[in-house]
mmCIF file of C-alpha atoms and ligand atoms in Angstrom:
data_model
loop_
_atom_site.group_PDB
_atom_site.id
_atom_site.type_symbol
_atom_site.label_atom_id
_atom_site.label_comp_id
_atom_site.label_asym_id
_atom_site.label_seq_id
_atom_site.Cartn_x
_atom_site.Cartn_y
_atom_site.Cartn_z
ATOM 1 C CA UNK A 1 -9.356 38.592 36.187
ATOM 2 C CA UNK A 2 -9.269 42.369 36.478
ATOM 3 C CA UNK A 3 -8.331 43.914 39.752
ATOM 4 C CA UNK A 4 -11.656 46.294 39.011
ATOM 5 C CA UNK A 5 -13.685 43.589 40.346
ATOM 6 C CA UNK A 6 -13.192 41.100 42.522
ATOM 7 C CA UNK A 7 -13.252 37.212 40.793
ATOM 8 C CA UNK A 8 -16.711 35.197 41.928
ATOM 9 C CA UNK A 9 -16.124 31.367 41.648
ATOM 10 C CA UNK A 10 -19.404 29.438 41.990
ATOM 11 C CA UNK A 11 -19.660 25.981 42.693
ATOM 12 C CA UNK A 12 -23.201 24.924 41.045
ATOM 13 C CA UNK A 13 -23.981 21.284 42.310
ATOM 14 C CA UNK A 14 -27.448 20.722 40.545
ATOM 15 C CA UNK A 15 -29.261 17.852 41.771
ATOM 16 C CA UNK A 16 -26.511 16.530 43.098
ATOM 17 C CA UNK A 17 -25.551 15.160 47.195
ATOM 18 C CA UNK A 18 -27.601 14.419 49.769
ATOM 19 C CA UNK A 19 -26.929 16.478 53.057
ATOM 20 C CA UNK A 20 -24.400 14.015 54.235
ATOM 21 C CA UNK A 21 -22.469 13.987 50.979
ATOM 22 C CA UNK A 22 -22.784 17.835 50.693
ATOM 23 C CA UNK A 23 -21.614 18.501 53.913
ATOM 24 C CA UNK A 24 -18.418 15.994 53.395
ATOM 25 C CA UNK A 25 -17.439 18.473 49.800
ATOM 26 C CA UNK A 26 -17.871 21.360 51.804
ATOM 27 C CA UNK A 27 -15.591 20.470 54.366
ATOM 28 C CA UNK A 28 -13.038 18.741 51.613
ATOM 29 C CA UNK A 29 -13.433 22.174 49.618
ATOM 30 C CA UNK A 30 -13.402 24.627 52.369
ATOM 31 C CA UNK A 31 -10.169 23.019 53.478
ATOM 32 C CA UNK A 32 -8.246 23.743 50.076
ATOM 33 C CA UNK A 33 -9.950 27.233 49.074
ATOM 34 C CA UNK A 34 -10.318 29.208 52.230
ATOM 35 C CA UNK A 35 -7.186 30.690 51.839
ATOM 36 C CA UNK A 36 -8.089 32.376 47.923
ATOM 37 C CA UNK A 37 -11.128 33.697 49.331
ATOM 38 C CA UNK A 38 -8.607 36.449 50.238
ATOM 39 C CA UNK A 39 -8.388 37.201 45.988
ATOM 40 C CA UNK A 40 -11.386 35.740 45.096
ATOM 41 C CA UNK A 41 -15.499 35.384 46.414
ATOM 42 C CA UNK A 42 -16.323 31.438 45.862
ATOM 43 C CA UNK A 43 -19.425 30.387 46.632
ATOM 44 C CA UNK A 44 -20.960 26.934 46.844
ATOM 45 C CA UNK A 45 -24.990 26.100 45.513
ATOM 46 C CA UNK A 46 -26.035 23.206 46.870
ATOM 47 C CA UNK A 47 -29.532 21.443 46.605
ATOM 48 C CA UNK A 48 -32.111 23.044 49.093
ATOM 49 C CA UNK A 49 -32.208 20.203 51.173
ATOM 50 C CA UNK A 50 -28.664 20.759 51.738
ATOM 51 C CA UNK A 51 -28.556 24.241 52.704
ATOM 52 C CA UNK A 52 -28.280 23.491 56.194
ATOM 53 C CA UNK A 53 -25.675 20.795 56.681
ATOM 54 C CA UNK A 54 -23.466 23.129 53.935
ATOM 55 C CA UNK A 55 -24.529 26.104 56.439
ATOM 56 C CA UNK A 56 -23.159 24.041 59.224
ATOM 57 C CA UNK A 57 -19.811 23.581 57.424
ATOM 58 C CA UNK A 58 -19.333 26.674 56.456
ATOM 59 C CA UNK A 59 -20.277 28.656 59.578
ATOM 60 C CA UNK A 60 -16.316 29.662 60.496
ATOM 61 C CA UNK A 61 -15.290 29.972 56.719
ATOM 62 C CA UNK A 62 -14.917 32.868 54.126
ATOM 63 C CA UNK A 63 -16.749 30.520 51.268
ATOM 64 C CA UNK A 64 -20.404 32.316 50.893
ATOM 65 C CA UNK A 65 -23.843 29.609 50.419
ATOM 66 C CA UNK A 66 -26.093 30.208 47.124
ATOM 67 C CA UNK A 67 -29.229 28.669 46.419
ATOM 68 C CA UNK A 68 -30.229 27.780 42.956
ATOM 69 C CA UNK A 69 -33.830 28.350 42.611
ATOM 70 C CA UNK A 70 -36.535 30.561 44.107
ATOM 71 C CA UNK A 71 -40.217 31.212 43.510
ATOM 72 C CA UNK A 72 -40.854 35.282 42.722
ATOM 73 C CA UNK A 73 -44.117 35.124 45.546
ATOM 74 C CA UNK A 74 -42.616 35.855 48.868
ATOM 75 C CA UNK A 75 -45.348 32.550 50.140
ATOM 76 C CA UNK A 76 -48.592 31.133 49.219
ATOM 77 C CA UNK A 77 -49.987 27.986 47.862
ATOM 78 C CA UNK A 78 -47.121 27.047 45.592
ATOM 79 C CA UNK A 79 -46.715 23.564 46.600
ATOM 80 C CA UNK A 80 -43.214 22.466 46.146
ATOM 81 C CA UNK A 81 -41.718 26.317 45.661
ATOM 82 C CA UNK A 82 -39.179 27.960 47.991
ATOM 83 C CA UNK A 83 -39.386 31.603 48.868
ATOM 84 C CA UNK A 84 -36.857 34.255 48.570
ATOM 85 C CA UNK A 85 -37.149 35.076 52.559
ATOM 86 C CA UNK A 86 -36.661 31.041 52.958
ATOM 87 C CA UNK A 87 -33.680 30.663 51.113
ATOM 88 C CA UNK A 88 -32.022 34.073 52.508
ATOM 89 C CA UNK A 89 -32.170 32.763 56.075
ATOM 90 C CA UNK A 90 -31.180 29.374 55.612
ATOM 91 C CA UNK A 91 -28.198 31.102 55.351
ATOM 92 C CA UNK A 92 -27.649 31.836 51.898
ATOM 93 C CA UNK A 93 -26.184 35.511 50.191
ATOM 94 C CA UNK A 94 -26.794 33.876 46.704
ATOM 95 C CA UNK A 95 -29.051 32.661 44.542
ATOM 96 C CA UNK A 96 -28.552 31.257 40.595
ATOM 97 C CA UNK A 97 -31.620 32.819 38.561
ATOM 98 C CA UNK A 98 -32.351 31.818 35.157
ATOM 99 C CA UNK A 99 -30.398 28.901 34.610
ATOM 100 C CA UNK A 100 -30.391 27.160 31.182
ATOM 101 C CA UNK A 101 -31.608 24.124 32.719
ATOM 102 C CA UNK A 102 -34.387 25.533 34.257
ATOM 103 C CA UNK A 103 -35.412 27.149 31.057
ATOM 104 C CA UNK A 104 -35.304 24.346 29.102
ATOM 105 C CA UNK A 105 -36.451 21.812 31.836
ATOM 106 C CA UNK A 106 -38.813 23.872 33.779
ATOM 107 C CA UNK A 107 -40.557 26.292 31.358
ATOM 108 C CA UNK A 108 -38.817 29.420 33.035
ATOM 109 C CA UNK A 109 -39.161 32.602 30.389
ATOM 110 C CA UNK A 110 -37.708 35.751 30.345
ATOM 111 C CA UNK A 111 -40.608 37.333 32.148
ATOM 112 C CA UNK A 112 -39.989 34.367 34.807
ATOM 113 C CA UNK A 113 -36.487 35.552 35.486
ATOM 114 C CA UNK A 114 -37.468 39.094 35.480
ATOM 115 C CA UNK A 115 -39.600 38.581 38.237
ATOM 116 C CA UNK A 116 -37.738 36.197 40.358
ATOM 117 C CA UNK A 117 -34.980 38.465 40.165
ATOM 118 C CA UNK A 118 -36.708 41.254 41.698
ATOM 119 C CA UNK A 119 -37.773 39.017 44.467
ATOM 120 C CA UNK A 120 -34.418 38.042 45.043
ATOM 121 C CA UNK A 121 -33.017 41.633 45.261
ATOM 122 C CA UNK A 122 -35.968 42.961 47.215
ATOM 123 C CA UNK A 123 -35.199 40.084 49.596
ATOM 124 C CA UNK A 124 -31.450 41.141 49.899
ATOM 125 C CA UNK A 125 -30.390 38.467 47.908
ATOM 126 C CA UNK A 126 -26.964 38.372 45.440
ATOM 127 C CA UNK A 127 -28.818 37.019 41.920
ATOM 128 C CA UNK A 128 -26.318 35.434 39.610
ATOM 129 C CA UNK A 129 -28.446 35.904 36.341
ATOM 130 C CA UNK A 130 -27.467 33.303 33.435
ATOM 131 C CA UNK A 131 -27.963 33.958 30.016
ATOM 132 C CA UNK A 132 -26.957 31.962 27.131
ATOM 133 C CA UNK A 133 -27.650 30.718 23.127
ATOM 134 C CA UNK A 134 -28.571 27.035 22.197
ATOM 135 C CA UNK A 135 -25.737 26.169 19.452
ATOM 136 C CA UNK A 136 -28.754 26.160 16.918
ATOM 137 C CA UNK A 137 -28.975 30.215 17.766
ATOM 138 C CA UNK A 138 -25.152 30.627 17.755
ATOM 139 C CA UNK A 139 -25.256 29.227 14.084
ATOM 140 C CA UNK A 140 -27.841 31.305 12.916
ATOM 141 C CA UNK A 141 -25.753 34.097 14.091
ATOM 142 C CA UNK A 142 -27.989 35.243 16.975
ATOM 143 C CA UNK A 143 -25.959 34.527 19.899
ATOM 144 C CA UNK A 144 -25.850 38.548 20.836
ATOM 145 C CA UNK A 145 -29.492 39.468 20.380
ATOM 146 C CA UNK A 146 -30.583 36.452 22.456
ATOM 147 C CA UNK A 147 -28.322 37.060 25.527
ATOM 148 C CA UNK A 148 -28.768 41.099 24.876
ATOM 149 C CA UNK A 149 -32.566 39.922 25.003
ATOM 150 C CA UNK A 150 -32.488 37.572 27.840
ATOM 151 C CA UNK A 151 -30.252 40.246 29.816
ATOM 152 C CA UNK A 152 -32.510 43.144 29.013
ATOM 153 C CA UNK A 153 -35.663 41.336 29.842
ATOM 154 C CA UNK A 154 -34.281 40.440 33.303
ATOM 155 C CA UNK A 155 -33.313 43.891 34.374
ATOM 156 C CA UNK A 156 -36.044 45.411 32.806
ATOM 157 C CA UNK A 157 -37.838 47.830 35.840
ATOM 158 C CA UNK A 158 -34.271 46.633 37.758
ATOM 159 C CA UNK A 159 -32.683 50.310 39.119
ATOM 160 C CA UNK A 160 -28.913 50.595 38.690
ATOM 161 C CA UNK A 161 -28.606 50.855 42.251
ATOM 162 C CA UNK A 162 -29.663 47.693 42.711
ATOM 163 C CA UNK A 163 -27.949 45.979 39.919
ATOM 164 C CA UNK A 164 -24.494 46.185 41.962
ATOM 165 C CA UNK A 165 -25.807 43.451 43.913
ATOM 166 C CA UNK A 166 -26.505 41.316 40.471
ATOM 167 C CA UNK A 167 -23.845 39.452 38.968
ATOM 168 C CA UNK A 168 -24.155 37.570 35.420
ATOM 169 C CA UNK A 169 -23.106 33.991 34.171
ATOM 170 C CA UNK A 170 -22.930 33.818 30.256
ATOM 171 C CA UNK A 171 -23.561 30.121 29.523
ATOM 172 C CA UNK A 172 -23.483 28.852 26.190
ATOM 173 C CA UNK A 173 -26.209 26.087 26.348
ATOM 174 C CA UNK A 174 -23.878 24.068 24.027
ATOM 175 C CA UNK A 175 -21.227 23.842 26.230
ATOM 176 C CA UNK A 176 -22.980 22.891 29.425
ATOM 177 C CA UNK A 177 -22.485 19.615 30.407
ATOM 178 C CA UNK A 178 -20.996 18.874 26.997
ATOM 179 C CA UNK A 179 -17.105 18.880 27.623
ATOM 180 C CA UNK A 180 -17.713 21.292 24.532
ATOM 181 C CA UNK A 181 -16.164 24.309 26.373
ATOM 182 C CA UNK A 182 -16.489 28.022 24.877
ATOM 183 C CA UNK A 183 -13.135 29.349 23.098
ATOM 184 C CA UNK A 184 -11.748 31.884 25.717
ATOM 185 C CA UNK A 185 -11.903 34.334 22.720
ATOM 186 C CA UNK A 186 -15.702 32.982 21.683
ATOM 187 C CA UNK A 187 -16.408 33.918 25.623
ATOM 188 C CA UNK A 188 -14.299 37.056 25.991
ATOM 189 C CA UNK A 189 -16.565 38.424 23.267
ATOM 190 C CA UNK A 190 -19.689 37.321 23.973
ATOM 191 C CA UNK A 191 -18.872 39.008 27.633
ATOM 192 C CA UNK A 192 -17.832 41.825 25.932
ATOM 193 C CA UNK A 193 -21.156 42.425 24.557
ATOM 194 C CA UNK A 194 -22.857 41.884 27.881
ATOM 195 C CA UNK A 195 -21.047 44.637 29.103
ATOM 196 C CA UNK A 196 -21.276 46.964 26.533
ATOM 197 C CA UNK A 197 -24.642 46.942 26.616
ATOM 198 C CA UNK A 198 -24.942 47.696 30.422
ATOM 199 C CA UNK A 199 -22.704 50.834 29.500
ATOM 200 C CA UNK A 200 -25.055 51.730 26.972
ATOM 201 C CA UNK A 201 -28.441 50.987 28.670
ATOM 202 C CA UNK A 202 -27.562 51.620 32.193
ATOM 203 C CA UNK A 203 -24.114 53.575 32.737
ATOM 204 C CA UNK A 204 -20.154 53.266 32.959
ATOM 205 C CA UNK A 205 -20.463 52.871 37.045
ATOM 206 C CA UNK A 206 -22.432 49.375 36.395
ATOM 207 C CA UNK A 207 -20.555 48.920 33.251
ATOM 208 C CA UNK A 208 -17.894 48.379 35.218
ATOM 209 C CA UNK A 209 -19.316 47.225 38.319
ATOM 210 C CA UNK A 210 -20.698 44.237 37.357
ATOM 211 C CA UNK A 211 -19.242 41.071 37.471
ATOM 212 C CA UNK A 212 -19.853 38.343 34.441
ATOM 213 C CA UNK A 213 -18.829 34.943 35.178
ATOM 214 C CA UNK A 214 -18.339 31.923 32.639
ATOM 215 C CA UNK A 215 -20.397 28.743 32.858
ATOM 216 C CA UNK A 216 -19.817 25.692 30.300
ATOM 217 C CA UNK A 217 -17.526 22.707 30.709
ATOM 218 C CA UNK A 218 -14.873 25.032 32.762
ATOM 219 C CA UNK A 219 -12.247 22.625 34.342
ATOM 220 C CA UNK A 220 -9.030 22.966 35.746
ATOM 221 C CA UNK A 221 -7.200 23.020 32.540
ATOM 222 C CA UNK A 222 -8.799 25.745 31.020
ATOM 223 C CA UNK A 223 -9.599 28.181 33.611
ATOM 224 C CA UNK A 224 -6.787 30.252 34.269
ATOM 225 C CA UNK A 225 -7.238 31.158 30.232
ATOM 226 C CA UNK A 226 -10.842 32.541 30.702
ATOM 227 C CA UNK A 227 -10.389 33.822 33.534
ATOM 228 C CA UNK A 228 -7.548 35.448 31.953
ATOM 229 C CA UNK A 229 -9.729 37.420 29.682
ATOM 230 C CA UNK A 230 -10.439 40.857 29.779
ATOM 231 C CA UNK A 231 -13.925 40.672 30.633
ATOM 232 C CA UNK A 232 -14.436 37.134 32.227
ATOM 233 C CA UNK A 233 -14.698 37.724 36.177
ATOM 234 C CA UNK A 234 -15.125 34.324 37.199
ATOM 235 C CA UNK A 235 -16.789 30.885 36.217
ATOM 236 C CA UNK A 236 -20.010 29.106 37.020
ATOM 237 C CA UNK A 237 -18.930 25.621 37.470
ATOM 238 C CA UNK A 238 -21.274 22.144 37.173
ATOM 239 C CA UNK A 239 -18.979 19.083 36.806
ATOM 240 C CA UNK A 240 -16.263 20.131 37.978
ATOM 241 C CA UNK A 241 -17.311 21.670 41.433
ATOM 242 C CA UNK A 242 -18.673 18.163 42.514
ATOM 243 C CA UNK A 243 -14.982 17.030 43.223
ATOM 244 C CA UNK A 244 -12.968 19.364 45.490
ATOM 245 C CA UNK A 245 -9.531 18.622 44.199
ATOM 246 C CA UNK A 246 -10.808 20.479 40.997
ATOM 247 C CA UNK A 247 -12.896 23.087 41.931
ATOM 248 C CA UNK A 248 -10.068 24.351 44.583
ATOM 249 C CA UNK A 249 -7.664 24.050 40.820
ATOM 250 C CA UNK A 250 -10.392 26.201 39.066
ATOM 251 C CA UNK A 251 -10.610 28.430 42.291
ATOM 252 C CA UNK A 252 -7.065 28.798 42.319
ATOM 253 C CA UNK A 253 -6.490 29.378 38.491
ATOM 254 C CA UNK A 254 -4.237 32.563 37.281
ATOM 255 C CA UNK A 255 -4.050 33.673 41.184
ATOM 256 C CA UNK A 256 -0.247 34.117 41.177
ATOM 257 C CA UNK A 257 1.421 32.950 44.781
HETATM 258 P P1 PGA B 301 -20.828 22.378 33.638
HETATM 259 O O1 PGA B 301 -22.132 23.198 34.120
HETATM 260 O O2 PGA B 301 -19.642 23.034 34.283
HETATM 261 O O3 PGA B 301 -21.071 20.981 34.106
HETATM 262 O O4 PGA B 301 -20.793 22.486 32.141
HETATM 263 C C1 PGA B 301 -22.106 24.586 34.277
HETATM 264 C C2 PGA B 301 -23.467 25.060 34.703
HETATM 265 O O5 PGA B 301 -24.473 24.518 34.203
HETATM 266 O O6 PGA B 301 -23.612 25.957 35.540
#
């Protein structure tokens, strides 16, 4: 990871752990990782109706608490939804927009992203934005002009300012889940791209501001290579956050002692 920007390690736990469980992984990961949050920003993303035992864990430790949903309306009659103001003080600094899941599950578009990512930021949230090709699109060769798409869709009416508070995850829908993990070379370029184009479209400042994590099958045994590249600042992790033995490996990956 480059000493530009600071590595972001997030622990996404889906629909996993009840508030019991969730606060029992905190405490089990908190205990091995507080000590890299000196080199590194981890942050765990629990299920909403953990938020506040995690909260409770966490209160005396460096690790930061996401969410990984909002709805764009700040309240209303949205049954089931979860505001931007709601999830920002239950405690959380970040929030996972865009996920492949909830694309592909959950109808999200482009335009759904785009808005609940200026929600978030208006809020005074820290988005993680994911972006990412089915393996159908990577074989067709359009793996850049759907994440260039997806990216520039999201930020579209974003200001630059504001984008320093945005950080992206380039998933690779094939490798989520899968055990299929990205190449560090098929994700070095792909993340290469991303930030190209913010250097184009926006400027050098956010060009090199902006932090681009890897999602997809990351595990102890390949992290410290991905994170290794040039333009990988970190990894969105599924799977492997649910155990804290290795997430604190993945956390820990390439930091030299
Ligand atoms: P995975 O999930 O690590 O289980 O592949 C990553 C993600 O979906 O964020």
């Amino acid at each position: 990871m480059k000493a530009v920007r600071r590595g972001l390690i997030v622990a996404n736990w889906k629909m996993h752990k009840t508030a019991q469980e969730a606060a029992d992984l905190a405490r089990a990961v908190s205990a091995l990782v507080a000590d890299s949050c000196t080199f590194r920003d981890v942050v765990l993303c629990p299920p909403f109706t953990s938020l506040h035992s995690v909260k409770e864990v966490l209160s005396d430790s460096p690790i930061a608490l996401g969410a990984q949903n909002l709805h764009w309306e700040s309240e209303g009659a949205f049954t089931g939804e979860v505001s931007a103001a709601m999830i920002l003080t239950s405690g959380c600094r970040y929030v996972i927009l865009g996920h492949s899941e909830r694309r592909q599950f959950f109808g999200e578009t482009d335009e759904v992203v785009r808005r609940k990512l200026a929600a978030a930021l208006k809020a005074g949230l820290e988005p993680i934005v994911c972006v990412g090709e089915t393996l159908q699109q990577r074989e067709a060769g359009n793996t850049n002009s759907v994440v260039l798409g997806q990216l520039e869709s999201a930020l579209d009416g974003i200001p630059s300012d504001d984008i320093s508070r945005v950080s992206l995850a380039y998933e690779p829908v094939w490798a989520i889940g899968t055990g299929r993990t990205a190449t560090a070379e098929q994700a070095e370029e792909v993340h290469a791209v991303l930030r190209k184009w913010l250097r184009y479209e926006r400027d050098e400042e956010v060009a090199e501001a902006t932090r681009i994590q890897y999602g997809g099958s990351v595990k102890p045994d390949n992290a410290a290579e991905l994170f290794a590249q040039e333009n990988v600042d970190g990894g969105l992790i599924g799977g492997a956050s649910l155990d804290a033995d290795s997430f604190a490996a993945i956390v820990n990956a390439g930091i030299d002692p």
